[in-house]
Every structure is written in structure tokens, then in C-alpha cells.
Coordinates of C-alpha atoms in Angstrom, one line a residue:
M1 CA -2.8 -26.8 -1.0
V2 CA -2.1 -23.1 -0.9
Q3 CA 1.5 -22.6 0.3
S4 CA 0.7 -20.6 3.8
M5 CA 2.6 -17.6 4.6
R6 CA 1.9 -14.3 6.6
L7 CA 0.5 -11.5 4.9
L8 CA 1.9 -7.5 5.5
M9 CA -0.7 -5.2 3.5
I10 CA 0.7 -1.7 3.3
S11 CA -1.8 0.9 3.6
A12 CA -2.1 4.8 3.2
M13 CA -4.1 7.3 2.0
Y14 CA -2.9 8.6 -1.5
E15 CA 0.1 10.4 -1.6
N16 CA 1.1 9.3 2.1
G17 CA 4.3 7.5 1.3
G18 CA 2.8 4.1 0.9
N19 CA 4.7 3.5 -2.5
T20 CA 7.7 4.7 -1.0
T21 CA 7.9 2.3 2.0
H22 CA 6.5 -0.5 -0.3
R23 CA 10.0 0.3 -2.3
L24 CA 12.0 0.3 0.8
L25 CA 10.7 -3.2 2.1
D26 CA 11.3 -4.3 -1.6
G27 CA 15.0 -5.4 -1.1
H28 CA 14.2 -7.4 2.7
P29 CA 15.5 -10.7 2.5
E30 CA 12.2 -11.9 4.3
F31 CA 9.6 -10.5 2.2
M32 CA 8.2 -11.4 -1.0
V33 CA 7.3 -7.9 -1.9
Y34 CA 4.5 -7.8 -4.7
P35 CA 5.6 -5.7 -8.0
F36 CA 3.2 -3.0 -8.1
E37 CA 0.0 -1.6 -6.2
S38 CA -1.8 -5.2 -5.4
Q39 CA -5.3 -4.3 -6.0
T40 CA -7.0 -7.2 -4.7
G41 CA -10.6 -5.5 -4.5
T42 CA -13.7 -6.7 -6.7
K43 CA -16.8 -5.0 -7.9
Y44 CA -18.8 -6.5 -5.3
V45 CA -17.3 -4.6 -2.2
L46 CA -20.4 -2.7 -1.7
D47 CA -20.6 -0.4 1.7
F48 CA -20.6 2.7 3.3
L49 CA -17.0 3.8 2.1
T50 CA -17.7 2.7 -1.6
S51 CA -18.5 6.1 -3.0
L52 CA -15.1 8.0 -1.2
Y53 CA -12.6 5.2 -1.8
P54 CA -12.4 2.9 -5.3
V55 CA -13.0 -0.5 -4.7
K56 CA -9.7 -1.7 -6.3
Y57 CA -8.0 -0.9 -3.4
R58 CA -10.4 -2.7 -0.8
W59 CA -10.3 -6.0 0.8
P60 CA -12.0 -8.2 -1.9
V61 CA -15.6 -9.6 -1.6
F62 CA -16.5 -12.9 -3.8
P63 CA -19.9 -14.1 -4.5
I64 CA -21.2 -17.3 -3.1
G65 CA -20.5 -20.5 -5.1
V66 CA -17.9 -18.5 -7.0
S67 CA -15.2 -20.8 -8.9
A68 CA -11.7 -20.3 -8.6
A69 CA -11.4 -19.4 -12.1
E70 CA -14.1 -16.6 -12.0
A71 CA -12.6 -15.3 -8.4
Y72 CA -9.2 -14.9 -10.1
E73 CA -10.7 -12.6 -13.0
M74 CA -12.8 -11.0 -10.1
I75 CA -9.6 -9.4 -8.6
I76 CA -9.0 -5.8 -10.1
D77 CA -5.0 -6.2 -9.9
E78 CA -5.1 -3.3 -12.7
E79 CA -1.4 -2.5 -12.4
A80 CA -0.3 -6.2 -12.9
K81 CA -2.5 -7.0 -15.6
V82 CA -1.8 -4.0 -17.6
R83 CA 1.7 -4.3 -17.1
S84 CA 1.7 -8.7 -18.3
K85 CA -0.9 -8.0 -21.0
T86 CA -0.5 -4.8 -22.6
P87 CA 3.0 -3.7 -21.6
Y88 CA 3.2 -0.9 -24.0
V89 CA 0.3 1.1 -22.2
S90 CA 1.4 0.6 -18.5
K91 CA 3.5 3.5 -16.9
F92 CA 5.8 0.2 -15.8
R93 CA 6.6 -0.4 -19.3
T94 CA 10.4 0.1 -18.9
A95 CA 10.4 -2.2 -15.8
V96 CA 12.0 -5.6 -16.6
F97 CA 8.7 -7.7 -15.6
E98 CA 8.6 -11.4 -16.9
M99 CA 5.1 -12.8 -16.0
D100 CA 2.4 -14.2 -18.1
D101 CA -1.0 -13.7 -16.7
K102 CA -2.4 -16.9 -18.5
E103 CA 0.2 -18.8 -16.5
R104 CA -0.6 -17.2 -13.2
K105 CA -4.4 -18.0 -14.0
E106 CA -3.4 -21.6 -14.1
I107 CA -1.3 -21.5 -10.6
F108 CA -3.9 -19.7 -9.1
I109 CA -6.6 -22.4 -10.2
K110 CA -4.2 -25.4 -9.3
K111 CA -3.4 -24.2 -5.9
L112 CA -7.0 -24.0 -4.8
E113 CA -8.0 -27.6 -6.1
G114 CA -9.8 -29.6 -3.6
I115 CA -10.0 -26.9 -0.6
P116 CA -12.7 -24.4 0.2
L117 CA -12.5 -21.0 -1.5
T118 CA -12.4 -19.0 1.6
R119 CA -11.1 -15.2 1.1
K120 CA -8.0 -16.2 2.6
A121 CA -7.5 -19.4 0.3
L122 CA -8.0 -17.0 -2.6
T123 CA -5.9 -14.2 -1.5
Q124 CA -3.3 -16.6 -0.4
A125 CA -3.7 -18.1 -3.9
F126 CA -3.3 -14.6 -5.4
F127 CA -0.1 -13.9 -4.0
F128 CA 1.4 -17.4 -4.3
A129 CA 0.7 -17.6 -8.2
T130 CA 2.4 -14.0 -8.5
F131 CA 5.3 -14.9 -7.2
A132 CA 5.3 -18.5 -8.8
A133 CA 4.7 -17.0 -12.2
W134 CA 7.2 -14.0 -11.9
R135 CA 10.0 -15.6 -13.9
N136 CA 12.7 -13.0 -13.2
H137 CA 11.8 -12.7 -9.6
R138 CA 15.1 -12.4 -7.4
K139 CA 14.5 -14.6 -4.4
S140 CA 16.4 -14.9 -1.4
G141 CA 15.1 -18.2 0.1
K142 CA 14.7 -16.5 3.3
E143 CA 11.1 -15.2 2.7
T144 CA 8.5 -15.6 5.5
A145 CA 5.8 -13.3 4.2
Y146 CA 4.2 -11.9 1.3
V147 CA 4.2 -8.0 1.2
G148 CA 1.2 -6.2 -0.7
Y149 CA 0.3 -2.6 -1.1
S150 CA -3.0 -1.3 -1.9
P151 CA -3.9 2.5 -1.0
I152 CA -6.2 2.9 1.8
I153 CA -6.6 -1.0 2.4
G154 CA -6.1 0.1 6.2
V155 CA -9.6 0.9 6.4
D156 CA -10.3 -2.8 6.0
A157 CA -7.8 -3.9 8.6
E158 CA -10.4 -5.6 10.8
K159 CA -11.1 -8.2 8.0
I160 CA -7.9 -8.8 6.9
I161 CA -6.8 -9.8 10.7
T162 CA -10.6 -11.8 10.7
D163 CA -9.4 -13.7 7.7
Y164 CA -5.7 -14.3 8.5
G165 CA -5.9 -14.5 12.0
K166 CA -2.3 -14.2 13.5
D167 CA -0.6 -14.3 10.1
G168 CA -2.3 -10.8 8.9
F169 CA -0.4 -7.5 9.3
I170 CA -1.3 -4.1 8.7
L171 CA 1.4 -1.2 8.0
H172 CA -0.5 2.0 7.5
I173 CA 1.4 5.0 6.3
I174 CA 0.3 8.7 7.4
R175 CA 1.9 11.7 6.1
N176 CA 1.4 15.7 6.8
P177 CA -1.7 16.4 4.7
F178 CA 0.1 19.8 3.6
S179 CA 2.5 17.5 1.4
A180 CA 0.3 15.1 0.7
Y181 CA -2.4 16.9 -1.0
A182 CA 0.2 19.5 -2.9
D183 CA 1.2 16.3 -4.3
T184 CA -1.8 14.7 -5.4
K185 CA -2.7 18.1 -7.5
K186 CA 0.1 16.9 -9.7
R187 CA -2.3 13.8 -10.7
P188 CA -3.7 14.3 -14.5
V189 CA -7.0 14.4 -12.7
P190 CA -6.7 15.4 -8.7
L191 CA -9.1 15.1 -6.7
S192 CA -10.7 18.3 -5.0
L193 CA -9.4 19.5 -1.6
E194 CA -12.6 18.8 -0.1
H195 CA -12.7 15.0 -1.3
Y196 CA -9.1 14.3 -0.6
I197 CA -9.1 15.4 2.9
T198 CA -12.2 13.9 4.0
G199 CA -10.6 10.5 2.7
W200 CA -7.4 11.5 4.2
V201 CA -9.3 12.1 7.8
T202 CA -11.4 8.9 7.3
C203 CA -8.7 6.7 6.7
Q204 CA -6.7 8.0 10.1
Y205 CA -9.6 7.6 12.1
L206 CA -10.6 3.9 10.9
V207 CA -6.8 2.4 10.9
G208 CA -6.6 4.6 14.2
I209 CA -9.5 2.0 15.6
Y210 CA -7.9 -0.9 14.3
A211 CA -4.6 0.0 15.9
E212 CA -5.9 0.3 19.5
K213 CA -8.0 -3.3 18.9
Y214 CA -4.9 -4.9 17.4
P215 CA -1.9 -3.0 18.5
K216 CA 0.2 -6.5 17.7
Q217 CA -0.8 -6.5 13.9
C218 CA -1.9 -3.3 12.9
F219 CA 0.7 -0.5 13.0
I220 CA 0.7 3.4 11.8
L221 CA 3.7 5.0 11.1
R222 CA 4.4 8.7 9.9
Y223 CA 6.0 8.8 6.5
E224 CA 8.1 11.5 8.2
D225 CA 9.6 9.2 10.8
I226 CA 10.4 6.5 8.1
I227 CA 12.4 9.1 6.1
A228 CA 14.2 10.1 9.1
D229 CA 15.3 6.6 10.9
K230 CA 14.0 3.5 9.1
R231 CA 15.4 1.2 11.8
E232 CA 13.6 3.2 14.6
A233 CA 10.3 3.7 12.8
L234 CA 9.9 -0.1 11.5
S235 CA 11.3 -1.6 15.1
D236 CA 8.1 -2.4 16.4
L237 CA 6.6 -4.0 13.4
F238 CA 9.6 -5.9 12.8
T239 CA 9.6 -7.1 16.4
S240 CA 6.1 -8.0 16.2
M241 CA 6.5 -10.2 13.0
G242 CA 10.1 -11.5 14.2
I243 CA 11.9 -10.0 11.1
K244 CA 15.5 -8.8 11.5
Y245 CA 16.4 -5.5 10.4
S246 CA 18.2 -5.4 7.0
E247 CA 20.2 -2.4 5.6
L248 CA 19.0 -3.2 2.2
I249 CA 15.7 -1.2 3.1
E250 CA 17.9 1.9 3.4
Y251 CA 17.0 2.9 -0.5
P252 CA 14.1 2.0 -2.7
S253 CA 14.3 -0.6 -5.2
W254 CA 12.5 -2.7 -7.4
N255 CA 12.9 -6.6 -7.5
G256 CA 16.2 -6.0 -5.8
E257 CA 17.1 -3.0 -8.3
P258 CA 18.0 0.5 -6.5
L259 CA 16.0 3.0 -7.9
S260 CA 17.1 6.6 -8.1
E261 CA 13.5 8.0 -7.7
V262 CA 10.7 6.4 -6.4
Y263 CA 8.4 7.3 -9.6
P264 CA 6.4 6.1 -11.4
W265 CA 5.6 3.6 -8.5
G266 CA 4.4 7.0 -6.7
T267 CA 4.5 10.6 -7.0
I268 CA 6.8 11.2 -4.2
R269 CA 10.3 11.0 -6.6
I270 CA 12.7 11.6 -3.7
P271 CA 11.8 10.7 0.0
T272 CA 13.8 13.3 1.9
E273 CA 12.4 15.4 4.4
E274 CA 13.5 18.8 2.6
V275 CA 11.7 17.7 -0.2
N276 CA 8.5 16.8 1.8
I277 CA 8.5 20.2 3.5
Q278 CA 9.1 22.0 0.2
T279 CA 6.3 20.4 -1.1
A280 CA 4.0 21.5 1.2
K281 CA 5.1 25.2 0.6
E282 CA 3.7 24.9 -3.1
L283 CA 0.1 25.3 -1.7
S284 CA -1.6 28.3 -1.5
K285 CA -2.2 30.2 1.5
Q286 CA -6.0 30.0 1.3
E287 CA -5.1 26.0 0.6
I288 CA -3.2 25.8 3.7
D289 CA -5.6 27.4 5.9
E290 CA -8.4 24.9 4.7
I291 CA -6.6 21.9 5.0
Y292 CA -5.6 23.0 8.8
L293 CA -9.2 23.7 9.6
R294 CA -10.2 20.0 8.0
T295 CA -7.5 18.1 9.9
K296 CA -6.7 20.1 13.1
K297 CA -7.3 17.6 15.6
Y298 CA -5.3 15.0 13.3
L299 CA -2.4 18.0 13.3
E300 CA -2.3 18.0 17.1
H301 CA -2.6 13.9 17.5
F302 CA 0.5 13.2 14.9
D303 CA 2.6 16.1 15.9
Y304 CA 2.2 17.8 12.3
L305 CA 1.7 21.4 14.0
S306 CA 5.5 22.0 13.7
I307 CA 4.9 21.4 9.9
Y308 CA 2.1 23.9 9.7
R309 CA 4.1 26.4 11.3
K310 CA 6.8 26.2 9.0
I311 CA 4.6 26.6 5.9
T312 CA 2.8 29.5 7.5

């Protein structure tokens, strides 16, 4: 039988602070925090959002009649599989990570023996097997929930809550689009402004709907509020989950080891208010004007007009 634990999925449009939040929660003793992006999507995800967001970031779809072994291979989980199978080409090659992917697959299959292969069962087994096979994972013995991070997974918040019921939670992080786009431009092959901002707006729109429908399970937090006061920003989520605050989330970490910067887990290296504003100022006037035009209603809704005024 699969060990049943609650699931908290962190969501964020690219460079919106999802990796930072993921690394902050890493040290919390009540969380089993996935080591990298938990890319649970499969190639069978096909809907009106497929052209906008990579399927690896979506909540998975499995064909009818799939076996446990087949389902395991369908889960993309690129970052963990690359680090486990070919560590020398992984951007996390310097992270001490002891996990044999073949062993994880065996644990996954064994945990699913004799039970219906529902999507909840398959995703629970995926998280369970990861932590069972991760040999050097530091456990507190107080864990009550798995924590995963997959960019833009909040667009599938309703699917996760439907699958997990009262045990499913989504924490969606939003960052002002000026700083976010300035950081995404630093990628080797960045998205165009039009593509990026369309994805940013669509993500906020859909998660906003689910936050209203499921206010005790789907939460939207500003990245700016998290870096300003973590205790206050996360209080509603922790209260809803019955989680106590821990000072261990005051700094980013990986497997309990403090990180001097979040990179390479994310493009944001130093999560401070000063760096956030300075990053936004890297944009040209033309870029700032175009982003303002495309996001004006959200700038007003999330109180980002003050940041816009600081950079113009």
C-alpha cells in the first residue's frame, strides 16, 4: 500500500520565485521537499494550454491500462533522472545526491502492487519512491507532507485538488513581471516578451480562479512579500495545513545545507528586495512600456504599480 501523505505543490511562472520558495521550505522539519523540480508531466498531456507551457510542468495524464512500470517511465522528471543517470551533464552535478533511478523504479512498482493505478496512487508512489531511494536525504522524523515544485503547475490546481481531496495544496508564487522578465532574458534561449508575458498573465488568471474556488487549499503569494517577511507571508498556508512555523525557512537550503545563493536551482541568485528592484531596472524603456500595457490590470490587482513607478 502506498504511504499516504499530504501533497503541497509549489507553482510559479518562470523566474517568479518558485525555486526560491522551494529552497526556503527545504529546511522545514514537517516537509519532505523534492530535491529538484518535480516534473510530473507526461507526453499524454494535451489540451488548450499545451502550446503555451511545456508538458513536463503539467499534472500528468496516463493512458488507460498502463502498468506501474510504464507509468514510471512516462513521468518526465528530467532534472532528477539526469542527475541520477548522467550526473556529469547535470547542472546539479556538484550537489551531493545519492539516488539510483533503477532502485527508485523498483520501489515505485512495489508500492503499487495490488492497488488501482489512479493518478493519486501513481503520484504518491512517485514521491514516496524518491525519498525512499534518496540515500543521503536528511529526515527529521516529523514529516507530514511532500513538497514538490513544478513551474506553472497551478494551472492544474483543480486537478490536483480533485485527485487528493483535503490532502492536496497549491502554493502559487507571483513576482512583478518586470523583474521576472528581466531574469528570464538571462536564459540561454529566452522566450520572447510576448510569449513570456502571455504565459505570465494566463498563469495568474487561472490560479486566481482556483484560489477563489478552493481558498483553504490554493494560495497565491507575492514573491516580494515572502522575501520581506516569510512568517507573515506563509501564515495562512501553514495554518490551513496545521504546520508550525520554523526558523529553518529563513534561508534557502538544499537537503538541509544552507545555500549562499539559489542558483543553479533558479535564475534568482540573491532573494532580496534590493536585488529584485535592481533587476527590473535592467529592462529598456520600450520593454517596460510593453509589459505595463500587457499586465496593467494585474499590476493594479497585486499592488505592483509602486514597482512600476520606481523603474520609470
